PDB file of C-alpha atoms in Angstrom:
ATOM      1  CA  UNK A1416      97.173  86.927  39.268  1.00  0.00           C
ATOM      2  CA  UNK A1417      93.854  84.799  39.590  1.00  0.00           C
ATOM      3  CA  UNK A1418      91.923  85.316  42.758  1.00  0.00           C
ATOM      4  CA  UNK A1419      92.063  81.650  43.677  1.00  0.00           C
ATOM      5  CA  UNK A1420      95.918  81.614  43.291  1.00  0.00           C
ATOM      6  CA  UNK A1421      96.201  84.819  45.380  1.00  0.00           C
ATOM      7  CA  UNK A1422      94.103  83.720  48.041  1.00  0.00           C
ATOM      8  CA  UNK A1423      95.963  80.310  48.124  1.00  0.00           C
ATOM      9  CA  UNK A1424      99.220  82.095  48.667  1.00  0.00           C
ATOM     10  CA  UNK A1425      97.949  84.472  50.987  1.00  0.00           C
ATOM     11  CA  UNK A1426      96.380  81.685  53.288  1.00  0.00           C
ATOM     12  CA  UNK A1427      99.736  80.123  53.178  1.00  0.00           C
ATOM     13  CA  UNK A1428     101.370  83.033  54.415  1.00  0.00           C
ATOM     14  CA  UNK A1429      98.791  83.568  57.230  1.00  0.00           C
ATOM     15  CA  UNK A1430      99.121  79.910  58.416  1.00  0.00           C
ATOM     16  CA  UNK A1431     103.053  80.323  58.549  1.00  0.00           C
ATOM     17  CA  UNK A1432     102.774  83.613  60.462  1.00  0.00           C
ATOM     18  CA  UNK A1433     100.353  82.367  62.937  1.00  0.00           C
ATOM     19  CA  UNK A1434     102.502  79.336  63.263  1.00  0.00           C
ATOM     20  CA  UNK A1435     105.341  81.739  64.084  1.00  0.00           C
ATOM     21  CA  UNK A1436     103.170  83.722  66.537  1.00  0.00           C
ATOM     22  CA  UNK A1437     101.152  81.039  68.208  1.00  0.00           C
ATOM     23  CA  UNK A1438      99.665  83.780  70.615  1.00  0.00           C
ATOM     24  CA  UNK A1439      97.820  85.485  67.691  1.00  0.00           C
ATOM     25  CA  UNK A1440      94.493  84.153  66.157  1.00  0.00           C
ATOM     26  CA  UNK A1441      93.198  85.041  62.990  1.00  0.00           C
ATOM     27  CA  UNK A1442      89.702  85.808  62.207  1.00  0.00           C
ATOM     28  CA  UNK A1443      87.632  83.819  59.785  1.00  0.00           C
ATOM     29  CA  UNK A1444      88.776  84.049  55.910  1.00  0.00           C
ATOM     30  CA  UNK A1445      86.498  83.694  53.143  1.00  0.00           C
ATOM     31  CA  UNK A1446      87.728  81.779  49.923  1.00  0.00           C
ATOM     32  CA  UNK A1447      88.519  85.041  47.977  1.00  0.00           C
ATOM     33  CA  UNK A1448      90.147  87.066  51.202  1.00  0.00           C
ATOM     34  CA  UNK A1449      93.396  88.591  50.591  1.00  0.00           C
ATOM     35  CA  UNK A1450      93.282  90.237  54.152  1.00  0.00           C
ATOM     36  CA  UNK A1451      92.996  89.108  57.699  1.00  0.00           C
ATOM     37  CA  UNK A1452      92.681  90.488  61.067  1.00  0.00           C
ATOM     38  CA  UNK A1453      94.970  88.816  63.807  1.00  0.00           C
ATOM     39  CA  UNK A1454      94.583  89.537  67.471  1.00  0.00           C
ATOM     40  CA  UNK A1455      95.697  88.041  70.755  1.00  0.00           C
ATOM     41  CA  UNK A1456      94.558  87.957  74.513  1.00  0.00           C
ATOM     42  CA  UNK A1457      96.582  90.965  75.409  1.00  0.00           C
ATOM     43  CA  UNK A1458      94.929  93.254  72.847  1.00  0.00           C
ATOM     44  CA  UNK A1459      97.287  93.432  70.123  1.00  0.00           C
ATOM     45  CA  UNK A1460      95.426  93.636  66.806  1.00  0.00           C
ATOM     46  CA  UNK A1461      97.110  93.772  63.417  1.00  0.00           C
ATOM     47  CA  UNK A1462      95.560  93.819  59.785  1.00  0.00           C
ATOM     48  CA  UNK A1463      97.502  92.069  57.148  1.00  0.00           C
ATOM     49  CA  UNK A1464      96.390  93.196  53.520  1.00  0.00           C
ATOM     50  CA  UNK A1465      97.700  91.773  50.566  1.00  0.00           C
ATOM     51  CA  UNK A1466      97.745  94.349  47.594  1.00  0.00           C
ATOM     52  CA  UNK A1467      97.831  93.773  43.858  1.00  0.00           C
ATOM     53  CA  UNK A1468     101.432  93.755  42.814  1.00  0.00           C
ATOM     54  CA  UNK A1469     102.334  91.437  45.995  1.00  0.00           C
ATOM     55  CA  UNK A1470     102.880  94.341  48.376  1.00  0.00           C
ATOM     56  CA  UNK A1471     101.294  93.545  51.962  1.00  0.00           C
ATOM     57  CA  UNK A1472     100.380  96.568  54.324  1.00  0.00           C
ATOM     58  CA  UNK A1473     100.412  95.812  58.022  1.00  0.00           C
ATOM     59  CA  UNK A1474      98.184  97.887  59.933  1.00  0.00           C
ATOM     60  CA  UNK A1475      98.243  97.937  63.721  1.00  0.00           C
ATOM     61  CA  UNK A1476      96.560 100.166  66.314  1.00  0.00           C
ATOM     62  CA  UNK A1477      97.816 101.759  69.477  1.00  0.00           C
ATOM     63  CA  UNK A1478      95.903 101.389  72.922  1.00  0.00           C
ATOM     64  CA  UNK A1479      94.618 104.971  72.350  1.00  0.00           C
ATOM     65  CA  UNK A1480      93.282 103.875  68.960  1.00  0.00           C
ATOM     66  CA  UNK A1481      96.067 105.495  66.758  1.00  0.00           C
ATOM     67  CA  UNK A1482      96.516 103.717  63.652  1.00  0.00           C
ATOM     68  CA  UNK A1483      99.987 102.554  62.502  1.00  0.00           C
ATOM     69  CA  UNK A1484     100.781 101.075  58.934  1.00  0.00           C
ATOM     70  CA  UNK A1485     103.842  99.426  57.354  1.00  0.00           C
ATOM     71  CA  UNK A1486     104.302  98.299  53.733  1.00  0.00           C
ATOM     72  CA  UNK A1487     106.164  95.293  52.656  1.00  0.00           C
ATOM     73  CA  UNK A1488     107.445  94.876  49.214  1.00  0.00           C
ATOM     74  CA  UNK A1489     108.656  91.196  49.948  1.00  0.00           C
ATOM     75  CA  UNK A1490     105.994  90.047  52.332  1.00  0.00           C
ATOM     76  CA  UNK A1491     107.917  86.813  53.383  1.00  0.00           C
ATOM     77  CA  UNK A1492     106.596  85.040  56.523  1.00  0.00           C
ATOM     78  CA  UNK A1493     109.699  86.323  58.514  1.00  0.00           C
ATOM     79  CA  UNK A1494     109.216  90.076  57.212  1.00  0.00           C
ATOM     80  CA  UNK A1495     105.687  89.864  58.403  1.00  0.00           C
ATOM     81  CA  UNK A1496     106.455  88.483  61.629  1.00  0.00           C
ATOM     82  CA  UNK A1497     109.089  91.098  62.221  1.00  0.00           C
ATOM     83  CA  UNK A1498     106.520  93.768  61.282  1.00  0.00           C
ATOM     84  CA  UNK A1499     104.104  92.594  63.825  1.00  0.00           C
ATOM     85  CA  UNK A1500     106.727  92.334  66.640  1.00  0.00           C
ATOM     86  CA  UNK A1501     107.460  95.831  65.826  1.00  0.00           C
ATOM     87  CA  UNK A1502     103.776  96.712  66.074  1.00  0.00           C
ATOM     88  CA  UNK A1503     103.338  95.055  69.459  1.00  0.00           C
ATOM     89  CA  UNK A1504     106.374  96.605  70.951  1.00  0.00           C
ATOM     90  CA  UNK A1505     104.930 100.052  69.968  1.00  0.00           C
ATOM     91  CA  UNK A1506     101.802  99.043  71.584  1.00  0.00           C
ATOM     92  CA  UNK A1507     103.328  97.793  74.640  1.00  0.00           C
ATOM     93  CA  UNK A1508     105.533 100.855  75.112  1.00  0.00           C
ATOM     94  CA  UNK A1509     102.236 103.071  75.095  1.00  0.00           C
ATOM     95  CA  UNK A1510     100.035 100.707  76.966  1.00  0.00           C
ATOM     96  CA  UNK A1511      99.121 102.089  80.513  1.00  0.00           C
ATOM     97  CA  UNK A1512      97.908  98.286  81.587  1.00  0.00           C
ATOM     98  CA  UNK A1513     101.489  97.236  80.860  1.00  0.00           C
ATOM     99  CA  UNK A1514     103.011  99.969  82.833  1.00  0.00           C
ATOM    100  CA  UNK A1515     100.586  99.611  85.623  1.00  0.00           C
ATOM    101  CA  UNK A1516     101.302  95.853  85.538  1.00  0.00           C
ATOM    102  CA  UNK A1517     105.134  96.118  85.800  1.00  0.00           C
ATOM    103  CA  UNK A1518     104.768  98.668  88.700  1.00  0.00           C
ATOM    104  CA  UNK A1519     102.466  95.973  90.470  1.00  0.00           C
ATOM    105  CA  UNK A1520     104.950  93.185  89.711  1.00  0.00           C
ATOM    106  CA  UNK A1521     107.617  95.289  91.153  1.00  0.00           C
ATOM    107  CA  UNK A1522     105.640  96.181  94.412  1.00  0.00           C
ATOM    108  CA  UNK A1523     104.888  92.256  94.851  1.00  0.00           C
ATOM    109  CA  UNK A1524     108.621  91.472  94.646  1.00  0.00           C
ATOM    110  CA  UNK A1525     107.898  87.940  95.101  1.00  0.00           C
ATOM    111  CA  UNK A1526     106.470  84.804  93.244  1.00  0.00           C
ATOM    112  CA  UNK A1527     103.411  85.639  91.182  1.00  0.00           C
ATOM    113  CA  UNK A1528     101.609  84.533  88.015  1.00  0.00           C
ATOM    114  CA  UNK A1529     100.168  86.644  85.188  1.00  0.00           C
ATOM    115  CA  UNK A1530      97.683  85.492  82.659  1.00  0.00           C
ATOM    116  CA  UNK A1531      96.107  87.496  79.910  1.00  0.00           C
ATOM    117  CA  UNK A1532      92.474  86.955  78.720  1.00  0.00           C
ATOM    118  CA  UNK A1533      90.283  89.111  76.753  1.00  0.00           C
ATOM    119  CA  UNK A1534      92.435  91.984  76.889  1.00  0.00           C
ATOM    120  CA  UNK A1535      92.817  91.941  80.730  1.00  0.00           C
ATOM    121  CA  UNK A1536      95.668  90.734  82.940  1.00  0.00           C
ATOM    122  CA  UNK A1537      95.069  88.778  86.237  1.00  0.00           C
ATOM    123  CA  UNK A1538      97.968  88.874  88.557  1.00  0.00           C
ATOM    124  CA  UNK A1539      97.950  86.364  91.493  1.00  0.00           C
ATOM    125  CA  UNK A1540     100.231  86.094  94.205  1.00  0.00           C
ATOM    126  CA  UNK A1541     100.879  84.813  97.870  1.00  0.00           C
ATOM    127  CA  UNK A1542     100.901  87.167 100.607  1.00  0.00           C
ATOM    128  CA  UNK A1543     104.027  87.058 102.881  1.00  0.00           C
ATOM    129  CA  UNK A1544     102.056  87.092 105.977  1.00  0.00           C
ATOM    130  CA  UNK A1545      99.357  84.393 104.826  1.00  0.00           C
ATOM    131  CA  UNK A1546      96.630  84.467 102.389  1.00  0.00           C
ATOM    132  CA  UNK A1547      96.589  85.583  98.740  1.00  0.00           C
ATOM    133  CA  UNK A1548      96.219  88.389  96.293  1.00  0.00           C
ATOM    134  CA  UNK A1549      94.550  88.906  92.992  1.00  0.00           C
ATOM    135  CA  UNK A1550      94.557  91.726  90.852  1.00  0.00           C
ATOM    136  CA  UNK A1551      92.703  92.342  87.370  1.00  0.00           C
ATOM    137  CA  UNK A1552      94.070  95.073  85.100  1.00  0.00           C
ATOM    138  CA  UNK A1553      92.098  96.388  81.897  1.00  0.00           C
ATOM    139  CA  UNK A1554      91.999  99.501  79.918  1.00  0.00           C
ATOM    140  CA  UNK A1555      89.230 101.987  79.570  1.00  0.00           C
ATOM    141  CA  UNK A1556      88.664 105.153  77.315  1.00  0.00           C
ATOM    142  CA  UNK A1557      88.683 108.482  79.168  1.00  0.00           C
ATOM    143  CA  UNK A1558      88.145 111.385  77.047  1.00  0.00           C
ATOM    144  CA  UNK A1559      90.698 111.095  73.978  1.00  0.00           C
ATOM    145  CA  UNK A1560      93.258 108.866  75.913  1.00  0.00           C
ATOM    146  CA  UNK A1561      93.272 105.326  77.487  1.00  0.00           C
ATOM    147  CA  UNK A1562      93.859 104.519  81.133  1.00  0.00           C
ATOM    148  CA  UNK A1563      94.453 101.563  83.148  1.00  0.00           C
ATOM    149  CA  UNK A1564      91.866 100.315  85.510  1.00  0.00           C
ATOM    150  CA  UNK A1565      92.115  97.739  88.282  1.00  0.00           C
ATOM    151  CA  UNK A1566      90.046  95.542  90.684  1.00  0.00           C
ATOM    152  CA  UNK A1567      91.809  94.040  93.567  1.00  0.00           C
ATOM    153  CA  UNK A1568      90.738  91.234  96.028  1.00  0.00           C
ATOM    154  CA  UNK A1569      92.495  89.592  98.961  1.00  0.00           C
ATOM    155  CA  UNK A1570      91.722  86.330 100.258  1.00  0.00           C
ATOM    156  CA  UNK A1571      92.290  84.488 103.535  1.00  0.00           C
ATOM    157  CA  UNK A1572      94.442  87.271 105.122  1.00  0.00           C
ATOM    158  CA  UNK A1573      95.329  87.222 108.820  1.00  0.00           C
ATOM    159  CA  UNK A1574      93.956  89.714 110.888  1.00  0.00           C
ATOM    160  CA  UNK A1575      97.140  91.535 111.305  1.00  0.00           C
ATOM    161  CA  UNK A1576      97.125  92.146 107.618  1.00  0.00           C
ATOM    162  CA  UNK A1577      93.606  92.631 107.021  1.00  0.00           C
ATOM    163  CA  UNK A1578      93.028  95.955 108.830  1.00  0.00           C
ATOM    164  CA  UNK A1579      95.869  97.862 107.234  1.00  0.00           C
ATOM    165  CA  UNK A1580      94.938  96.367 103.748  1.00  0.00           C
ATOM    166  CA  UNK A1581      91.282  97.540 104.364  1.00  0.00           C
ATOM    167  CA  UNK A1582      92.416 101.055 105.766  1.00  0.00           C
ATOM    168  CA  UNK A1583      94.455 101.338 102.519  1.00  0.00           C
ATOM    169  CA  UNK A1584      91.814  99.986 100.250  1.00  0.00           C
ATOM    170  CA  UNK A1585      89.463 102.701 101.448  1.00  0.00           C
ATOM    171  CA  UNK A1586      91.677 105.625 102.054  1.00  0.00           C
ATOM    172  CA  UNK A1587      93.128 105.867  98.517  1.00  0.00           C
ATOM    173  CA  UNK A1588      90.362 104.714  96.112  1.00  0.00           C
ATOM    174  CA  UNK A1589      89.875 106.550  92.765  1.00  0.00           C
ATOM    175  CA  UNK A1590      87.197 109.218  92.477  1.00  0.00           C
ATOM    176  CA  UNK A1591      88.632 112.376  93.578  1.00  0.00           C
ATOM    177  CA  UNK A1592      87.013 112.595  97.164  1.00  0.00           C
ATOM    178  CA  UNK A1593      87.807 114.993  99.664  1.00  0.00           C
ATOM    179  CA  UNK A1594      90.377 113.770 102.051  1.00  0.00           C
ATOM    180  CA  UNK A1595      88.527 114.306 105.159  1.00  0.00           C
ATOM    181  CA  UNK A1596      85.576 112.228 103.684  1.00  0.00           C
ATOM    182  CA  UNK A1597      87.981 109.514 102.787  1.00  0.00           C
ATOM    183  CA  UNK A1598      89.330 109.358 106.179  1.00  0.00           C
ATOM    184  CA  UNK A1599      85.781 109.244 107.718  1.00  0.00           C
ATOM    185  CA  UNK A1600      84.676 106.481 105.233  1.00  0.00           C
ATOM    186  CA  UNK A1601      87.925 104.508 106.200  1.00  0.00           C
ATOM    187  CA  UNK A1602      87.362 104.914 109.875  1.00  0.00           C
ATOM    188  CA  UNK A1603      84.119 103.055 110.300  1.00  0.00           C
ATOM    189  CA  UNK A1604      84.572  99.693 108.597  1.00  0.00           C
ATOM    190  CA  UNK A1605      88.106  99.514 109.770  1.00  0.00           C
ATOM    191  CA  UNK A1606      87.166 100.064 113.470  1.00  0.00           C
ATOM    192  CA  UNK A1607      84.197  97.377 112.722  1.00  0.00           C
ATOM    193  CA  UNK A1608      86.698  94.864 111.405  1.00  0.00           C
ATOM    194  CA  UNK A1609      88.939  95.453 114.158  1.00  0.00           C
ATOM    195  CA  UNK A1610      86.246  94.905 116.798  1.00  0.00           C
ATOM    196  CA  UNK A1611      85.152  91.802 115.175  1.00  0.00           C
ATOM    197  CA  UNK A1612      88.691  90.285 114.872  1.00  0.00           C
ATOM    198  CA  UNK A1613      89.503  91.422 118.656  1.00  0.00           C
ATOM    199  CA  UNK A1614      86.334  89.720 120.082  1.00  0.00           C
ATOM    200  CA  UNK A1615      87.096  86.686 117.982  1.00  0.00           C
ATOM    201  CA  UNK A1616      84.810  85.876 115.055  1.00  0.00           C
ATOM    202  CA  UNK A1617      82.348  83.113 115.793  1.00  0.00           C
ATOM    203  CA  UNK A1618      80.073  83.568 112.793  1.00  0.00           C
ATOM    204  CA  UNK A1619      80.648  84.669 109.166  1.00  0.00           C
ATOM    205  CA  UNK A1620      80.697  88.455 109.260  1.00  0.00           C
ATOM    206  CA  UNK A1621      80.222  90.730 106.292  1.00  0.00           C
ATOM    207  CA  UNK A1622      80.273  94.462 105.871  1.00  0.00           C
ATOM    208  CA  UNK A1623      80.767  96.976 103.134  1.00  0.00           C
ATOM    209  CA  UNK A1624      81.814 100.612 102.668  1.00  0.00           C
ATOM    210  CA  UNK A1625      81.285 102.382  99.097  1.00  0.00           C
ATOM    211  CA  UNK A1626      82.860  99.875  96.798  1.00  0.00           C
ATOM    212  CA  UNK A1627      85.004  97.964  99.329  1.00  0.00           C
ATOM    213  CA  UNK A1628      83.725  94.671 100.685  1.00  0.00           C
ATOM    214  CA  UNK A1629      85.093  92.777 103.407  1.00  0.00           C
ATOM    215  CA  UNK A1630      84.014  89.260 105.085  1.00  0.00           C
ATOM    216  CA  UNK A1631      85.434  87.421 107.957  1.00  0.00           C
ATOM    217  CA  UNK A1632      85.643  83.863 108.262  1.00  0.00           C
ATOM    218  CA  UNK A1633      85.863  82.332 111.829  1.00  0.00           C
ATOM    219  CA  UNK A1634      88.757  79.944 112.440  1.00  0.00           C
ATOM    220  CA  UNK A1635      88.057  76.440 113.204  1.00  0.00           C
ATOM    221  CA  UNK A1636      89.813  73.856 115.386  1.00  0.00           C
ATOM    222  CA  UNK A1637      91.796  76.643 117.080  1.00  0.00           C
ATOM    223  CA  UNK A1638      92.519  78.383 113.976  1.00  0.00           C
ATOM    224  CA  UNK A1639      92.345  82.387 113.655  1.00  0.00           C
ATOM    225  CA  UNK A1640      89.744  84.027 111.721  1.00  0.00           C
ATOM    226  CA  UNK A1641      90.680  84.904 108.105  1.00  0.00           C
ATOM    227  CA  UNK A1642      89.546  88.048 105.896  1.00  0.00           C
ATOM    228  CA  UNK A1643      88.480  88.437 102.573  1.00  0.00           C
ATOM    229  CA  UNK A1644      88.558  92.001 100.931  1.00  0.00           C
ATOM    230  CA  UNK A1645      87.429  92.925  97.447  1.00  0.00           C
ATOM    231  CA  UNK A1646      87.426  96.459  95.809  1.00  0.00           C
ATOM    232  CA  UNK A1647      84.946  96.521  93.145  1.00  0.00           C
ATOM    233  CA  UNK A1648      86.026 100.086  91.700  1.00  0.00           C
ATOM    234  CA  UNK A1649      88.738 101.533  89.653  1.00  0.00           C
ATOM    235  CA  UNK A1650      91.889 101.747  91.618  1.00  0.00           C
ATOM    236  CA  UNK A1651      94.735 104.049  90.964  1.00  0.00           C
ATOM    237  CA  UNK A1652      98.381 102.516  90.853  1.00  0.00           C
ATOM    238  CA  UNK A1653      99.086 104.371  94.257  1.00  0.00           C
ATOM    239  CA  UNK A1654      96.276 102.647  95.912  1.00  0.00           C
ATOM    240  CA  UNK A1655      97.197  99.031  94.775  1.00  0.00           C
ATOM    241  CA  UNK A1656     100.586  99.632  95.869  1.00  0.00           C
ATOM    242  CA  UNK A1657      99.592 100.836  99.277  1.00  0.00           C
ATOM    243  CA  UNK A1658      97.387  97.748  99.708  1.00  0.00           C
ATOM    244  CA  UNK A1659     100.160  95.436  98.591  1.00  0.00           C
ATOM    245  CA  UNK A1660     102.595  97.282 101.149  1.00  0.00           C
ATOM    246  CA  UNK A1661     100.069  97.057 103.670  1.00  0.00           C
ATOM    247  CA  UNK A1662     100.325  93.183 103.659  1.00  0.00           C
ATOM    248  CA  UNK A1663     103.890  93.423 104.995  1.00  0.00           C
ATOM    249  CA  UNK A1664     102.796  95.757 108.058  1.00  0.00           C
TER     250      UNK A1664
END
């Protein structure tokens, strides 16, 4: 089959597949290409390679880099889409970020939004006691495996929720520190925040401990002060769930 004809047919196949899977985008195809890489914002990556004889090899990768392949003897658009859906399901089943996300959504147990961008998920939700939370989950390679990593932020928390959230964020950070050291690290900034809130914040106040930063915004026109808390560190699932649960205290 002439290269130009093979490319024309392959380009038509890719166009049909991406129309059926609008979340996937293809890399740039050159005029003679009979292979293309498709990817989406979640992190799914699939290679479609049309071989001589009209067979297609669908190659995909799991989050830990493990490669999977499937050969289609009749690569119709529907068959390619089915192969890609099988590959993405295998990816999702093995994805630590997806598992992390599911547990966090269960802990929130309320209205929320999830958006994937650049292989990371951002979850935003309203805190029952006031304010809102935001969590970004991505992936990182540790040794020969892959794990989820998360950054957490709370905005406009009332003081009643801010103190237990700060305590939870400080006391269960990832890193393997001794429990006594963690308790000491948590005590000082939590006490400082409590003192500021009890006095009644009259000016913008900020303080940090390790990778946790908190700022108190004084209330206006009789409104109570609110607190922003951000954690610029990797967090384990238990630390995120503890912080979410603390907003209900």
